[in-house]
Short mmCIF file of C-alpha atoms in Angstrom, two decimals:
data_model
loop_
_atom_site.label_atom_id
_atom_site.label_comp_id
_atom_site.label_asym_id
_atom_site.label_seq_id
_atom_site.Cartn_x
_atom_site.Cartn_y
_atom_site.Cartn_z
CA MET J 52 -55.66 -61.57 35.89
CA GLY J 53 -55.81 -59.08 38.78
CA GLN J 54 -52.83 -57.22 37.32
CA ALA J 55 -54.53 -57.05 33.90
CA VAL J 56 -57.67 -55.60 35.45
CA SER J 57 -55.57 -53.09 37.36
CA ARG J 58 -53.81 -52.08 34.16
CA ARG J 59 -57.16 -51.57 32.39
CA LEU J 60 -58.49 -49.51 35.26
CA ALA J 61 -55.33 -47.41 35.37
CA ARG J 62 -55.49 -46.93 31.62
CA GLY J 63 -59.12 -45.77 31.90
CA VAL J 64 -58.20 -43.28 34.61
CA LEU J 65 -55.30 -42.03 32.48
CA GLU J 66 -57.50 -41.56 29.41
CA ALA J 67 -60.07 -39.67 31.48
CA THR J 68 -57.30 -37.50 32.90
CA VAL J 69 -55.98 -36.76 29.41
CA ALA J 70 -59.50 -35.80 28.31
CA GLY J 71 -59.77 -33.46 31.29
CA VAL J 72 -56.43 -31.85 30.48
CA LEU J 73 -57.54 -31.37 26.89
CA ALA J 74 -60.71 -29.67 28.04
CA LEU J 75 -58.69 -27.29 30.19
CA ARG J 76 -55.87 -26.63 27.74
CA GLY J 77 -58.00 -26.37 24.61
CA SER J 78 -58.25 -28.32 21.41
CA ALA J 79 -54.71 -27.75 20.23
CA ALA J 80 -53.31 -30.07 22.92
CA THR J 81 -51.82 -33.39 21.81
CA VAL J 82 -52.67 -36.85 23.08
CA THR J 83 -49.94 -39.43 23.61
CA ASP J 84 -50.92 -43.00 22.89
CA MET J 85 -50.32 -44.60 26.28
CA THR J 86 -52.20 -47.79 25.36
CA GLU J 87 -50.25 -48.66 22.23
CA THR J 88 -47.45 -50.18 24.31
CA ASN J 89 -49.62 -53.29 24.76
CA ALA J 90 -50.22 -53.68 21.02
CA GLU J 91 -48.56 -56.48 19.11
CA PRO J 92 -45.00 -55.58 17.95
CA ARG J 93 -44.31 -55.17 14.25
CA ALA J 94 -41.47 -57.10 12.62
CA GLY J 95 -38.16 -55.37 13.20
CA ASN J 96 -39.52 -53.32 16.10
CA ALA J 97 -38.99 -53.79 19.79
CA ALA J 98 -41.94 -55.06 21.78
CA ARG J 99 -42.31 -51.66 23.35
CA VAL J 100 -42.81 -49.00 20.64
CA GLN J 101 -42.08 -45.33 20.77
CA ARG J 102 -44.93 -43.23 22.16
CA ASP J 103 -45.35 -40.52 19.56
CA PRO J 104 -47.85 -37.78 20.39
CA ILE J 105 -51.00 -37.63 18.28
CA ASP J 106 -52.71 -34.34 17.60
CA PRO J 107 -56.47 -35.10 17.65
CA TYR J 108 -57.34 -32.57 14.98
CA ALA J 109 -54.52 -33.66 12.67
CA GLY J 110 -55.50 -37.26 13.31
CA ALA J 111 -59.08 -36.60 12.23
CA LEU J 112 -57.84 -35.06 8.98
CA ALA J 113 -55.57 -38.06 8.47
CA ALA J 114 -58.52 -40.41 8.97
CA LEU J 115 -60.69 -38.47 6.51
CA ASN J 116 -57.86 -38.53 3.96
CA PHE J 117 -57.22 -42.25 4.47
CA PHE J 118 -60.86 -43.14 3.83
CA GLY J 119 -61.10 -40.67 0.93
CA VAL J 120 -63.67 -38.36 2.52
CA PRO J 121 -63.60 -34.92 0.83
CA ASN J 122 -62.86 -32.15 3.31
CA ASP J 123 -61.45 -28.64 3.45
CA GLY J 124 -59.98 -28.83 6.95
CA ARG J 125 -63.10 -27.38 8.58
CA GLN J 126 -65.96 -29.33 7.02
CA PHE J 127 -66.40 -32.63 5.24
CA THR J 128 -68.73 -34.42 2.85
CA CYS J 129 -70.77 -36.70 5.10
CA PRO J 130 -70.73 -40.28 3.73
CA MET J 131 -73.93 -41.10 5.62
CA CYS J 132 -75.88 -38.38 3.76
CA GLY J 133 -74.82 -39.78 0.38
CA PRO J 134 -75.70 -37.64 -2.65
CA LYS J 135 -77.63 -35.23 -0.42
CA ALA J 136 -74.55 -34.38 1.65
CA GLU J 137 -74.16 -30.71 2.57
CA PRO J 138 -70.65 -29.96 3.88
CA LYS J 139 -71.78 -26.58 5.23
CA LYS J 140 -73.86 -28.54 7.78
CA THR J 141 -70.83 -30.44 9.11
CA LYS J 142 -67.87 -29.68 11.34
CA ILE J 143 -64.43 -31.19 11.95
CA ARG J 144 -64.03 -30.42 15.65
CA PRO J 145 -60.73 -29.46 17.29
CA ASP J 146 -60.95 -32.55 19.54
CA GLY J 147 -60.79 -34.81 16.46
CA GLY J 148 -64.49 -35.56 16.40
CA LEU J 149 -66.89 -35.15 13.50
CA THR J 150 -70.38 -33.68 13.52
CA CYS J 151 -72.98 -33.77 10.76
CA TYR J 152 -75.88 -31.56 11.75
CA LYS J 153 -77.94 -32.75 8.81
CA CYS J 154 -78.19 -36.49 9.49
CA GLY J 155 -76.78 -36.73 13.02
CA GLU J 156 -75.48 -40.21 12.18
CA MET J 157 -71.94 -39.17 11.33
CA SER J 158 -71.05 -37.77 14.76
CA THR J 159 -68.18 -38.97 16.92
CA GLY J 160 -66.97 -38.08 20.39
CA GLY J 161 -65.75 -39.55 23.65
CA SER J 162 -62.58 -39.10 25.70
CA PHE J 163 -60.47 -39.53 22.54
CA ALA J 164 -62.81 -38.40 19.76
CA ALA J 165 -60.26 -38.90 16.98
CA TYR J 166 -60.11 -42.61 17.82
CA SER J 167 -63.91 -42.79 17.57
CA THR J 168 -63.68 -41.00 14.22
CA VAL J 169 -61.48 -43.74 12.78
CA MET J 170 -63.71 -46.51 14.10
CA LYS J 171 -66.84 -44.84 12.72
CA LEU J 172 -65.31 -44.32 9.28
CA ALA J 173 -64.08 -47.92 9.25
CA GLU J 174 -67.63 -49.06 10.00
CA VAL J 175 -69.15 -46.84 7.31
CA TYR J 176 -66.71 -47.96 4.64
CA GLY J 177 -66.79 -51.66 5.59
CA GLN J 178 -63.14 -51.73 6.59
CA GLY J 179 -63.80 -54.36 9.23
CA GLU J 180 -62.61 -54.32 12.81
CA LEU J 181 -59.31 -52.53 13.22
CA THR J 182 -56.75 -53.22 15.92
CA LYS J 183 -55.60 -50.40 18.16
CA ARG J 184 -52.30 -50.42 16.30
CA GLN J 185 -54.06 -49.89 12.98
CA VAL J 186 -56.25 -47.09 14.37
CA PHE J 187 -53.21 -45.21 15.68
CA ASP J 188 -51.36 -45.79 12.40
CA ILE J 189 -54.24 -44.10 10.56
CA LEU J 190 -54.25 -41.21 13.03
CA ARG J 191 -50.51 -40.75 12.36
CA GLY J 192 -50.98 -40.82 8.60
CA CYS J 193 -49.45 -44.27 8.15
CA ASP J 194 -50.58 -47.27 6.17
CA PRO J 195 -52.24 -49.45 8.84
CA PHE J 196 -51.46 -52.61 6.88
CA GLY J 197 -47.75 -52.10 6.37
CA GLY J 198 -46.48 -49.11 8.28
CA ARG J 199 -45.57 -47.14 5.15
CA LYS J 200 -46.17 -43.40 5.44
CA VAL J 201 -48.80 -42.55 2.84
CA PHE J 202 -49.40 -38.86 3.52
CA GLU J 203 -48.04 -36.16 5.77
CA VAL J 204 -50.38 -34.90 8.46
CA ARG J 205 -48.06 -33.97 11.34
CA ASN J 206 -48.30 -30.46 12.67
CA VAL J 207 -51.40 -29.65 10.66
CA PRO J 208 -52.28 -26.08 11.69
CA MET J 209 -55.63 -25.41 13.27
CA PRO J 210 -57.88 -23.30 11.02
CA GLU J 211 -57.47 -19.60 11.66
CA PRO J 212 -60.57 -18.19 13.39
CA GLU J 213 -62.60 -15.91 11.20
CA PRO J 214 -61.91 -12.23 11.93
CA GLU J 215 -64.38 -10.21 13.96
CA THR J 216 -66.68 -8.27 11.67
CA PHE J 217 -69.48 -5.79 12.17
CA VAL J 218 -72.84 -4.93 10.63
CA ASP J 219 -72.27 -2.05 8.22
CA SER J 220 -75.59 -1.15 6.58
CA GLU J 221 -74.04 1.72 4.66
CA VAL J 222 -71.63 -0.63 2.86
CA LEU J 223 -74.43 -3.12 2.15
CA GLU J 224 -76.68 -0.40 0.78
CA ALA J 225 -73.89 0.77 -1.53
CA LEU J 226 -73.44 -2.78 -2.84
CA ARG J 227 -77.20 -3.11 -3.25
CA GLN J 228 -77.18 -0.14 -5.64
CA PHE J 229 -75.08 -2.18 -8.07
CA GLY J 230 -77.74 -4.90 -8.17
CA ASP J 231 -80.31 -4.92 -10.97
CA LEU J 232 -83.81 -5.70 -9.69
CA GLU J 233 -85.29 -6.60 -13.08
CA ALA J 234 -82.35 -8.93 -13.72
CA GLY J 235 -83.25 -10.53 -10.40
CA VAL J 236 -86.84 -11.02 -11.53
CA ARG J 237 -85.58 -12.74 -14.68
CA TYR J 238 -83.17 -14.92 -12.70
CA TRP J 239 -85.76 -16.15 -10.20
CA ALA J 240 -88.35 -16.73 -12.96
CA GLN J 241 -86.62 -20.03 -13.75
CA PHE J 242 -87.99 -21.30 -10.42
CA HIS J 243 -91.57 -20.11 -11.17
CA PHE J 244 -91.36 -17.29 -8.60
CA ASP J 245 -93.89 -14.47 -8.70
CA PRO J 246 -92.21 -11.24 -9.89
CA LYS J 247 -94.09 -9.25 -7.24
CA VAL J 248 -92.61 -11.43 -4.51
CA VAL J 249 -89.09 -11.10 -5.92
CA ARG J 250 -89.45 -7.32 -5.98
CA ALA J 251 -90.83 -7.29 -2.42
CA PHE J 252 -87.75 -9.24 -1.27
CA ASP J 253 -85.52 -6.91 -3.30
CA GLY J 254 -83.95 -9.84 -5.16
CA ARG J 255 -81.16 -8.24 -7.17
CA VAL J 256 -78.41 -9.53 -9.48
CA ILE J 257 -75.08 -7.84 -10.21
CA ASN J 258 -74.42 -7.68 -13.95
CA THR J 259 -71.57 -5.14 -13.76
CA PRO J 260 -67.94 -6.34 -14.01
CA TRP J 261 -66.85 -7.09 -10.46
CA ALA J 262 -63.55 -5.20 -10.64
CA ARG J 263 -65.48 -2.02 -11.40
CA VAL J 264 -67.92 -2.58 -8.53
CA TRP J 265 -65.14 -3.38 -6.09
CA GLY J 266 -63.09 -0.41 -7.24
CA GLU J 267 -65.95 1.97 -6.56
CA LEU J 268 -66.62 0.44 -3.15
CA VAL J 269 -62.94 0.76 -2.23
CA SER J 270 -62.91 4.34 -3.47
CA THR J 271 -65.89 5.17 -1.24
CA PHE J 272 -65.14 3.19 1.91
CA GLY J 273 -61.53 1.95 1.73
CA GLU J 274 -60.41 -1.69 1.90
CA GLU J 275 -60.22 -1.92 5.69
CA ARG J 276 -63.82 -0.89 6.20
CA LEU J 277 -65.00 -3.39 3.58
CA ILE J 278 -62.99 -6.08 5.39
CA ARG J 279 -64.55 -5.13 8.74
CA ALA J 280 -67.97 -5.35 7.07
CA GLY J 281 -67.22 -8.99 6.19
CA LEU J 282 -67.23 -8.40 2.45
CA ALA J 283 -63.58 -9.37 1.98
CA LYS J 284 -60.44 -10.62 3.71
CA ARG J 285 -56.73 -10.03 3.29
CA LEU J 286 -54.68 -13.05 2.24
CA ASP J 287 -51.14 -13.95 3.29
CA ASP J 288 -49.72 -12.44 0.09
CA ASP J 289 -51.49 -9.16 1.00
CA SER J 290 -54.01 -9.57 -1.83
CA ILE J 291 -57.74 -9.23 -1.24
CA TRP J 292 -60.29 -12.04 -1.52
CA THR J 293 -63.91 -10.93 -1.85
CA VAL J 294 -67.04 -12.88 -0.94
CA PRO J 295 -68.95 -12.35 -4.23
CA GLY J 296 -66.03 -12.56 -6.65
CA GLY J 297 -62.94 -14.08 -5.01
CA LYS J 298 -59.64 -12.43 -5.93
CA ILE J 299 -59.67 -9.51 -8.33
CA THR J 300 -58.25 -10.80 -11.63
CA ASP J 301 -58.36 -9.93 -15.32
CA LYS J 302 -61.59 -11.94 -15.49
CA SER J 303 -63.07 -9.59 -12.85
CA LYS J 304 -62.53 -6.66 -15.19
CA ARG J 305 -64.78 -8.21 -17.83
CA TYR J 306 -67.41 -10.24 -15.97
CA PRO J 307 -69.75 -10.01 -12.97
CA PRO J 308 -68.76 -11.98 -9.84
CA ASP J 309 -69.43 -15.72 -9.78
CA TYR J 310 -71.71 -15.17 -6.79
CA ASN J 311 -73.77 -12.33 -8.19
CA VAL J 312 -77.28 -13.01 -6.82
CA LEU J 313 -77.83 -10.75 -3.79
CA GLN J 314 -79.93 -12.06 -0.90
CA PHE J 315 -80.16 -9.44 1.84
CA TYR J 316 -81.11 -9.90 5.46
CA LYS J 317 -83.15 -6.80 6.27
CA ALA J 318 -84.46 -5.23 9.46
CA VAL J 319 -88.17 -4.52 9.76
CA ASP J 320 -87.64 -1.01 8.39
CA GLY J 321 -85.92 -2.41 5.28
CA THR J 322 -82.35 -1.56 6.30
CA PRO J 323 -79.89 -4.22 5.05
CA VAL J 324 -77.97 -5.77 7.97
CA GLY J 325 -76.54 -8.90 6.37
CA LEU J 326 -75.98 -10.62 3.04
CA GLU J 327 -75.86 -14.02 1.44
CA VAL J 328 -74.75 -14.30 -2.19
CA ARG J 329 -75.85 -17.09 -4.53
CA GLY J 330 -73.74 -18.47 -7.34
CA ASN J 331 -74.51 -17.99 -11.03
CA ALA J 332 -75.44 -20.76 -13.47
CA PHE J 333 -71.83 -21.95 -13.70
CA ILE J 334 -71.56 -22.31 -9.91
CA ALA J 335 -74.92 -24.10 -9.84
CA LYS J 336 -73.56 -26.56 -12.43
CA LEU J 337 -70.44 -27.24 -10.34
CA ALA J 338 -72.54 -27.74 -7.22
CA GLN J 339 -74.71 -30.25 -9.07
CA GLU J 340 -71.62 -32.13 -10.25
CA HIS J 341 -70.51 -32.33 -6.63
CA LYS J 342 -73.84 -33.91 -5.71
CA GLU J 343 -73.22 -36.48 -8.43
CA GLY J 344 -69.78 -37.24 -7.00
CA LYS J 345 -67.91 -35.78 -9.97
CA ARG J 346 -65.98 -32.98 -8.19
CA PRO J 347 -65.11 -31.60 -4.75
CA PHE J 348 -67.59 -29.53 -2.79
CA VAL J 349 -68.60 -26.19 -4.32
CA PRO J 350 -70.93 -24.00 -2.18
CA LYS J 351 -74.10 -22.74 -3.82
CA THR J 352 -74.11 -19.70 -1.57
CA ARG J 353 -71.63 -17.68 0.49
CA ASN J 354 -72.17 -15.58 3.60
CA LEU J 355 -70.32 -12.51 4.76
CA ILE J 356 -67.08 -13.35 6.54
CA GLY J 357 -67.41 -13.62 10.31
CA ASN J 358 -71.23 -13.64 10.32
CA ALA J 359 -71.30 -10.52 12.49
CA LYS J 360 -73.71 -10.52 15.40
CA GLY J 361 -77.10 -9.29 14.25
CA SER J 362 -76.38 -9.89 10.56
CA ARG J 363 -78.30 -13.17 9.99
CA ILE J 364 -81.66 -12.24 11.47
CA GLY J 365 -83.75 -14.02 8.83
CA PHE J 366 -85.01 -13.24 5.33
CA GLY J 367 -88.26 -11.36 4.75
CA LEU J 368 -88.84 -9.73 8.14
CA ASP J 369 -89.68 -6.44 6.47
CA VAL J 370 -92.02 -8.17 4.03
CA VAL J 371 -93.97 -10.17 6.64
CA ALA J 372 -94.28 -7.14 8.94
CA LYS J 373 -96.49 -5.48 6.31
CA PHE J 374 -99.07 -8.30 6.29
CA PRO J 375 -102.15 -8.25 8.56
CA VAL J 376 -101.57 -10.13 11.80
CA ASN J 377 -104.38 -12.59 11.01
CA ARG J 378 -102.37 -14.10 8.13
CA VAL J 379 -100.58 -17.39 8.84
CA VAL J 380 -96.82 -17.02 8.41
CA TRP J 381 -94.63 -19.87 7.22
CA LEU J 382 -91.19 -20.36 8.72
CA VAL J 383 -88.94 -21.89 6.04
CA GLU J 384 -85.29 -22.68 5.33
CA GLY J 385 -83.51 -19.89 3.51
CA TYR J 386 -84.12 -17.12 1.01
CA LYS J 387 -85.15 -19.28 -1.93
CA ASP J 388 -87.86 -21.09 0.04
CA ALA J 389 -89.16 -17.75 1.36
CA LEU J 390 -89.60 -16.59 -2.26
CA ALA J 391 -91.27 -19.89 -3.13
CA ALA J 392 -93.68 -19.61 -0.20
CA GLY J 393 -94.53 -16.04 -1.17
CA SER J 394 -95.24 -17.24 -4.69
CA MET J 395 -97.74 -19.65 -3.12
CA LYS J 396 -99.35 -16.61 -1.45
CA ARG J 397 -97.93 -17.63 1.94
CA PRO J 398 -96.08 -14.87 3.82
CA ALA J 399 -92.81 -16.40 4.96
CA ILE J 400 -89.62 -15.75 6.89
CA GLY J 401 -86.56 -17.70 5.78
CA LEU J 402 -84.10 -18.76 8.47
CA ALA J 403 -80.38 -18.73 7.77
CA GLY J 404 -80.48 -22.51 8.28
CA VAL J 405 -82.15 -25.11 10.48
CA ASN J 406 -79.27 -24.88 12.96
CA ALA J 407 -78.92 -21.10 12.86
CA GLY J 408 -81.63 -20.48 15.45
CA ILE J 409 -84.37 -17.85 15.42
CA SER J 410 -83.27 -14.28 16.01
CA GLU J 411 -85.00 -12.03 18.51
CA GLU J 412 -85.82 -9.72 15.60
CA ALA J 413 -87.67 -12.55 13.85
CA LEU J 414 -89.49 -13.54 17.05
CA GLU J 415 -90.63 -9.95 17.49
CA VAL J 416 -92.25 -10.04 14.02
CA LEU J 417 -93.84 -13.45 14.68
CA ARG J 418 -95.35 -12.70 18.09
CA GLY J 419 -99.10 -12.16 17.82
CA ARG J 420 -99.24 -14.13 14.57
CA ARG J 421 -100.04 -17.75 13.77
CA VAL J 422 -96.92 -19.55 12.53
CA ALA J 423 -96.50 -22.81 10.62
CA VAL J 424 -93.06 -24.42 10.34
CA ALA J 425 -92.56 -25.55 6.73
CA PHE J 426 -89.06 -27.01 6.73
CA ASP J 427 -87.62 -29.31 4.07
CA GLY J 428 -88.94 -32.83 3.67
CA ASP J 429 -85.52 -34.39 4.33
CA GLU J 430 -84.56 -36.01 7.62
CA ALA J 431 -82.67 -32.99 8.95
CA GLY J 432 -85.56 -30.64 8.21
CA GLN J 433 -88.17 -32.88 9.81
CA GLU J 434 -86.06 -33.51 12.91
CA SER J 435 -85.58 -29.77 13.37
CA ILE J 436 -89.30 -28.95 13.35
CA ALA J 437 -89.91 -30.03 16.95
CA LYS J 438 -86.90 -28.04 18.21
CA VAL J 439 -87.97 -24.88 16.39
CA GLU J 440 -91.57 -25.24 17.49
CA ALA J 441 -90.40 -25.51 21.10
CA VAL J 442 -88.46 -22.24 20.75
CA LEU J 443 -91.47 -20.53 19.18
CA ALA J 444 -93.84 -21.79 21.88
CA GLU J 445 -91.51 -20.61 24.63
CA ALA J 446 -91.44 -17.17 22.99
CA GLY J 447 -95.22 -17.00 23.06
CA VAL J 448 -95.77 -17.57 19.34
CA GLN J 449 -99.03 -19.31 18.37
CA LEU J 450 -98.32 -22.45 16.33
CA VAL J 451 -100.51 -24.06 13.68
CA PRO J 452 -99.83 -27.28 11.75
CA GLY J 453 -97.47 -26.75 8.84
CA PRO J 454 -97.32 -28.47 5.46
CA ARG J 455 -95.41 -31.72 5.12
CA TRP J 456 -93.57 -32.27 1.85
CA PRO J 457 -92.71 -35.62 0.26
CA GLU J 458 -89.32 -37.03 1.21
CA GLY J 459 -86.46 -34.85 0.04
CA ARG J 460 -88.66 -32.05 -1.28
CA ASP J 461 -88.64 -28.43 -0.05
CA VAL J 462 -90.96 -25.46 -0.64
CA ALA J 463 -89.28 -24.50 -3.93
CA ASP J 464 -89.40 -28.12 -5.12
CA GLN J 465 -93.09 -28.30 -4.28
CA LEU J 466 -93.83 -25.10 -6.18
CA ALA J 467 -91.98 -26.41 -9.23
CA TRP J 468 -93.85 -29.71 -9.01
CA GLN J 469 -97.19 -27.90 -8.89
CA HIS J 470 -96.33 -25.92 -12.02
CA GLU J 471 -95.02 -28.90 -13.92
CA ASN J 472 -97.90 -31.22 -12.99
CA ARG J 473 -100.83 -28.86 -12.60
CA LYS J 474 -99.80 -26.27 -15.20
CA LEU J 475 -100.22 -23.28 -12.88
CA PRO J 476 -99.28 -19.77 -14.01
CA CYS J 477 -95.81 -18.80 -12.83
CA GLY J 478 -93.13 -16.17 -12.53
CA ARG J 479 -91.97 -16.69 -16.11
CA GLY J 480 -93.99 -13.68 -17.16
CA CYS J 481 -97.30 -15.53 -16.58
CA GLY J 482 -98.37 -13.67 -13.45
CA PRO J 483 -98.75 -14.76 -9.84
CA THR J 484 -99.24 -18.31 -8.73
CA SER J 485 -102.61 -19.82 -7.81
CA ASP J 486 -103.04 -22.25 -4.90
#
């Protein structure tokens, strides 16, 4: 018994040492299963099995694939969030752990995070208690119930880091000129948004064939500058992939980009410093089908590549700065909710996301004003309110109680509900909204 205890203690020290080495060497290091030698032997194998190294990151991908969790190598569809899952709020970490920033429930870690990932997924999917042997089989991409290789996951490359990009207001302004403001008013009218608010936020839509727009931008600035601005990236085959329209194809010569709704981050003086693009009706349909479990994840919006420092300062800073300081300002999630709040006659700044933080530029606009946090009514939004309020209080911002929406509803949902149930005038050509 004393020897068994000693072995367990030694194994714990070894695992802690391996974790320390990983922290020093970085996430690409591999972990060798030193505990598997005590697992039960499989028929035809010697009692002591070969100690193959396990890459934690590759093992996490293998585990996600084994349990059928949709993923793109960087993010995954959180099974705990169910139909409300938002892959953009998740992360597959280099140490083999998973993080869902939305629900917080699907998060794994520890000295060997990939092992915890398998155990958590097994619990979520009712797989029952797995032996160590079965866990390591899954991490190696093997069938844990027979040893048959079911998919290849060895030597899975780590995702390439996004290239360093820079704020280029001149490029963004040139792209803005291709956007049609009145088309933007018509687009946002489907959500009951006040046309005056849409115009104040400069909500534009590109209706010009994307190949033409891109060609003119390249002619003016050159491809390399557009890449440094985060508007595109060069692929392995030397072709160009663009944020609004993907690769330039024959379709691009005839149609606008799939992500043709322009949502600019602007400085207080109105200078564009960043951009988020929203998908058209077809993209919205695909995103809805993903929510219903009918297809893989399709993002509703895309950001500039690299998210250059100073590019995601918040939506509506220039709009709010024009209001008297005695007006209460709502802090909401994203561009769409900022438009919705404005249509409710509530000046609002939209954050890039609940986990994106509050920029110093936004804090500068909010200081001296009363601020109400009006995040989404889902669990992630409500849990983030206290954190954001603490940041605001520390920055000297005066806080007032914010609205609380029914479960799962956000500002835009609430505005739509008011129109549908109280028959308020709306942005569909009916004039501004009443409270």
